[in-house]
Structure formats: structure tokens, C-alpha cells
Amino acid sequence: MVTSSQGSERRSRHAAIRKGKHEVDGPKEDFSRGFAALGELALAGVQVSARATDLATGRVLFSVDDHVVMPTASIGKVLLLVEVASRLGSASTEAFAVLDRAPRDAVGDSGIWQHLQSPSLPIADLAALIGATSDNLATNVLIRYVGLEAVRARTEALGLTRTALLDLVRDHRGPDDAPQLSIGSAKELTWLFAALARGEIVSPEVSQRVVGWLSLNADLSMVASAFGLDPLAHRMPDHNVLLMNKTGTDGGVRSEVGVLRGPRASVSYAVSTYFADTGLTSRLSVLDGMRQVGLDLLEYVH
């Protein structure tokens, strides 16, 4: 978590955020609301990293410590989905291959498979569960199927050096386990989602599969809470707004990366926070700050 010395250093480093250090001039492009909110969080000791780029031009719209490696919780599952999608060719029947869950895969928290009676599901269905509810059990079964080494090799092949899926999902992390499920930098994550949206990750078909799974995501509690979408049904444009996103939640971690399309523009964005989650007030402040960034993004695209 954040120590007092770290907090002091970050307060000094982030003080300029309140003044719009990285703001972009022009109508609807200053992101002042989001910068002010992130600045307040930074001054309160929250580690903040964020970035947004215009999907069409690649222009950086704002950035705050976007090179910093942050814990990103379930966002690393996107790398698993890329590896799974790459194995499901158009002529392959592998998507219908059925995988069994085993006692060693058992894990709590997010997901619905743990609450279902079926002990086996097709590979493509497991990927859909991860996209929709960040299903931890489905994640562990698919990791066992493809192997963490294959996911790491795929990550390296994509050129990602600051983003990784580190481990299985665990109810408790011991001293011999990776300290986080996944890590990532806002700079690499915005690139990854922009490339997915453009069909450039492995192939257009692979990218389309992953985008399809991620478009099911029901978690709109962070940045996407500003977009006014139905969390259970937003695969089609709603008021000319279309979203594809993935979130990550853990103790002291709130992270989101996505692509937001609107009638005026489209953006790829990532916002990660790391904080001392000692009370509800702290958590709500972080969520509100992320929402303020979302309001700026919505204004830019709409």
C-alpha cells in the first residue's frame, strides 16, 4: 500500500495535475474535470496512472504517469483471452471443445460458473464468461488449458514489456505466489485496446473474437459509470455510444481500460489507481475520480 514517504513523493509529483499539467488545448479537449479529480486523489496519497488516445489519429489526449507499472487485477485476463482466441481458427472446432473444472481450479469472488451446476463448458463459453463477469473459475480452467507460459510468450510477441498476467487467480496469496494477478502500464494498455479495436492483435479474426467477449462486460462501476449505458446490454450503440472495456478490482486496486466510440470521435483509455482501501470513503473517492475522467471522455467522443 502507500507509505507516508511514498505519499509525500507522489503528492509532489502529482501536484501539477491539479493545474492541468498535460491538458490539451481546444474545445472539449481539456479534460480539466478528470485532471482535477485525479489530482485530488494523488494529493490524498493514491497512486494514479492514466492515459487516453484518439483512436483515429493516435494523438495522446492526456497522460498521467502512463509509463508506471501498476497492479491491474483482472485486466491481465485480456492477455489470456488473446491467447485463447488465437487458437480458435475459423475452421477449427476447438471452440466447442469442453473443459472440466477441477478442485484445484476452485476460487471465489467474481464470476458465475462457481454457482452453476454444469461441471464442464466449451472453451468459447468460458472465454465469454471471463469477458462478461471476469469469471475467476473460468480463468483458472483456461490458464490450465493453455498454460501461463503460452500467455507470457504471446504477451512478449505483442511487444508488451510492462504488462503481464502473472499467476492463477487465488483466494489467498502466499509468500511463494506472485504478489498480484496482473500488472500493466496505462501506455501499453491503451495501445493494446486500440490495436484490438483496429483488428491488429494477431489477426482481424482474433481481435474480433476478443472484442466480442469484452463487449459483454457487465462492470460499469468505474470510468464507464459516466457513460449511461445498460451494464447488462451494451453490445450495440446506445445514443450513438459504444463501449468495449475490462476492469480490474482487488484490495486497494481499481483499474479500467477500454475503447469508447461516439459520433464525434473514438478513444482508447486506461485509468489505474492503487490506494489504502481502509474505509468506504476512500474507495468511493477513487470511484468518483475515475467517473470524472469518464465524463471528460464522453464529452470528447459525443
PDB file of N, CA and C in Angstrom, residues 83-96 123-124 127 145 205-206 209 213:
ATOM      1  N   GLU A  83      -4.657 -15.157 -26.203  1.00  0.00           N
ATOM      2  CA  GLU A  83      -4.049 -16.454 -26.484  1.00  0.00           C
ATOM      3  C   GLU A  83      -5.118 -17.489 -26.827  1.00  0.00           C
ATOM      4  N   VAL A  84      -6.216 -17.505 -26.099  1.00  0.00           N
ATOM      5  CA  VAL A  84      -7.296 -18.451 -26.401  1.00  0.00           C
ATOM      6  C   VAL A  84      -7.874 -18.178 -27.784  1.00  0.00           C
ATOM      7  N   ALA A  85      -8.138 -16.916 -28.090  1.00  0.00           N
ATOM      8  CA  ALA A  85      -8.714 -16.562 -29.391  1.00  0.00           C
ATOM      9  C   ALA A  85      -7.797 -16.951 -30.534  1.00  0.00           C
ATOM     10  N   SER A  86      -6.490 -16.848 -30.300  1.00  0.00           N
ATOM     11  CA  SER A  86      -5.529 -17.178 -31.360  1.00  0.00           C
ATOM     12  C   SER A  86      -5.555 -18.657 -31.700  1.00  0.00           C
ATOM     13  N   ARG A  87      -6.057 -19.483 -30.780  1.00  0.00           N
ATOM     14  CA  ARG A  87      -6.113 -20.930 -31.008  1.00  0.00           C
ATOM     15  C   ARG A  87      -7.426 -21.378 -31.647  1.00  0.00           C
ATOM     16  N   LEU A  88      -8.367 -20.472 -31.750  1.00  0.00           N
ATOM     17  CA  LEU A  88      -9.682 -20.823 -32.272  1.00  0.00           C
ATOM     18  C   LEU A  88      -9.829 -20.302 -33.694  1.00  0.00           C
ATOM     19  N   GLY A  89      -9.205 -20.966 -34.643  1.00  0.00           N
ATOM     20  CA  GLY A  89      -9.274 -20.554 -36.040  1.00  0.00           C
ATOM     21  C   GLY A  89     -10.675 -20.692 -36.599  1.00  0.00           C
ATOM     22  N   SER A  90     -10.915 -20.055 -37.724  1.00  0.00           N
ATOM     23  CA  SER A  90     -12.255 -20.049 -38.313  1.00  0.00           C
ATOM     24  C   SER A  90     -12.736 -21.442 -38.685  1.00  0.00           C
ATOM     25  N   ALA A  91     -11.820 -22.324 -39.060  1.00  0.00           N
ATOM     26  CA  ALA A  91     -12.213 -23.672 -39.462  1.00  0.00           C
ATOM     27  C   ALA A  91     -12.061 -24.686 -38.334  1.00  0.00           C
ATOM     28  N   SER A  92     -11.680 -24.196 -37.162  1.00  0.00           N
ATOM     29  CA  SER A  92     -11.420 -25.094 -36.048  1.00  0.00           C
ATOM     30  C   SER A  92     -12.690 -25.373 -35.257  1.00  0.00           C
ATOM     31  N   THR A  93     -12.789 -26.582 -34.740  1.00  0.00           N
ATOM     32  CA  THR A  93     -13.896 -26.936 -33.851  1.00  0.00           C
ATOM     33  C   THR A  93     -13.485 -26.828 -32.393  1.00  0.00           C
ATOM     34  N   GLU A  94     -12.286 -26.293 -32.147  1.00  0.00           N
ATOM     35  CA  GLU A  94     -11.763 -26.243 -30.790  1.00  0.00           C
ATOM     36  C   GLU A  94     -12.621 -25.377 -29.875  1.00  0.00           C
ATOM     37  N   ALA A  95     -13.300 -24.378 -30.467  1.00  0.00           N
ATOM     38  CA  ALA A  95     -14.148 -23.518 -29.649  1.00  0.00           C
ATOM     39  C   ALA A  95     -15.226 -24.310 -28.925  1.00  0.00           C
ATOM     40  N   PHE A  96     -15.607 -25.464 -29.509  1.00  0.00           N
ATOM     41  CA  PHE A  96     -16.661 -26.286 -28.921  1.00  0.00           C
ATOM     42  C   PHE A  96     -16.103 -27.378 -28.009  1.00  0.00           C
ATOM     43  N   ILE A 123     -14.851 -24.178 -24.544  1.00  0.00           N
ATOM     44  CA  ILE A 123     -13.802 -23.169 -24.410  1.00  0.00           C
ATOM     45  C   ILE A 123     -14.331 -21.767 -24.704  1.00  0.00           C
ATOM     46  N   ALA A 124     -15.073 -21.626 -25.787  1.00  0.00           N
ATOM     47  CA  ALA A 124     -15.584 -20.305 -26.148  1.00  0.00           C
ATOM     48  C   ALA A 124     -16.542 -19.762 -25.091  1.00  0.00           C
ATOM     49  N   ALA A 127     -14.498 -18.329 -22.244  1.00  0.00           N
ATOM     50  CA  ALA A 127     -13.975 -17.008 -22.606  1.00  0.00           C
ATOM     51  C   ALA A 127     -15.066 -15.950 -22.500  1.00  0.00           C
ATOM     52  N   TYR A 145      -5.502 -24.896 -19.275  1.00  0.00           N
ATOM     53  CA  TYR A 145      -5.602 -25.432 -20.635  1.00  0.00           C
ATOM     54  C   TYR A 145      -4.485 -24.912 -21.546  1.00  0.00           C
ATOM     55  N   GLU A 205      -9.466 -11.534 -37.262  1.00  0.00           N
ATOM     56  CA  GLU A 205     -10.381 -12.522 -36.693  1.00  0.00           C
ATOM     57  C   GLU A 205     -10.148 -12.689 -35.200  1.00  0.00           C
ATOM     58  N   VAL A 206      -8.889 -12.804 -34.787  1.00  0.00           N
ATOM     59  CA  VAL A 206      -8.570 -12.948 -33.369  1.00  0.00           C
ATOM     60  C   VAL A 206      -9.014 -11.705 -32.602  1.00  0.00           C
ATOM     61  N   ARG A 209     -12.759 -11.678 -32.098  1.00  0.00           N
ATOM     62  CA  ARG A 209     -13.204 -12.601 -31.047  1.00  0.00           C
ATOM     63  C   ARG A 209     -13.052 -11.970 -29.668  1.00  0.00           C
ATOM     64  N   TRP A 213     -15.950 -10.843 -26.845  1.00  0.00           N
ATOM     65  CA  TRP A 213     -16.036 -11.289 -25.451  1.00  0.00           C
ATOM     66  C   TRP A 213     -16.032 -10.103 -24.497  1.00  0.00           C
TER      67      TRP A 213
END
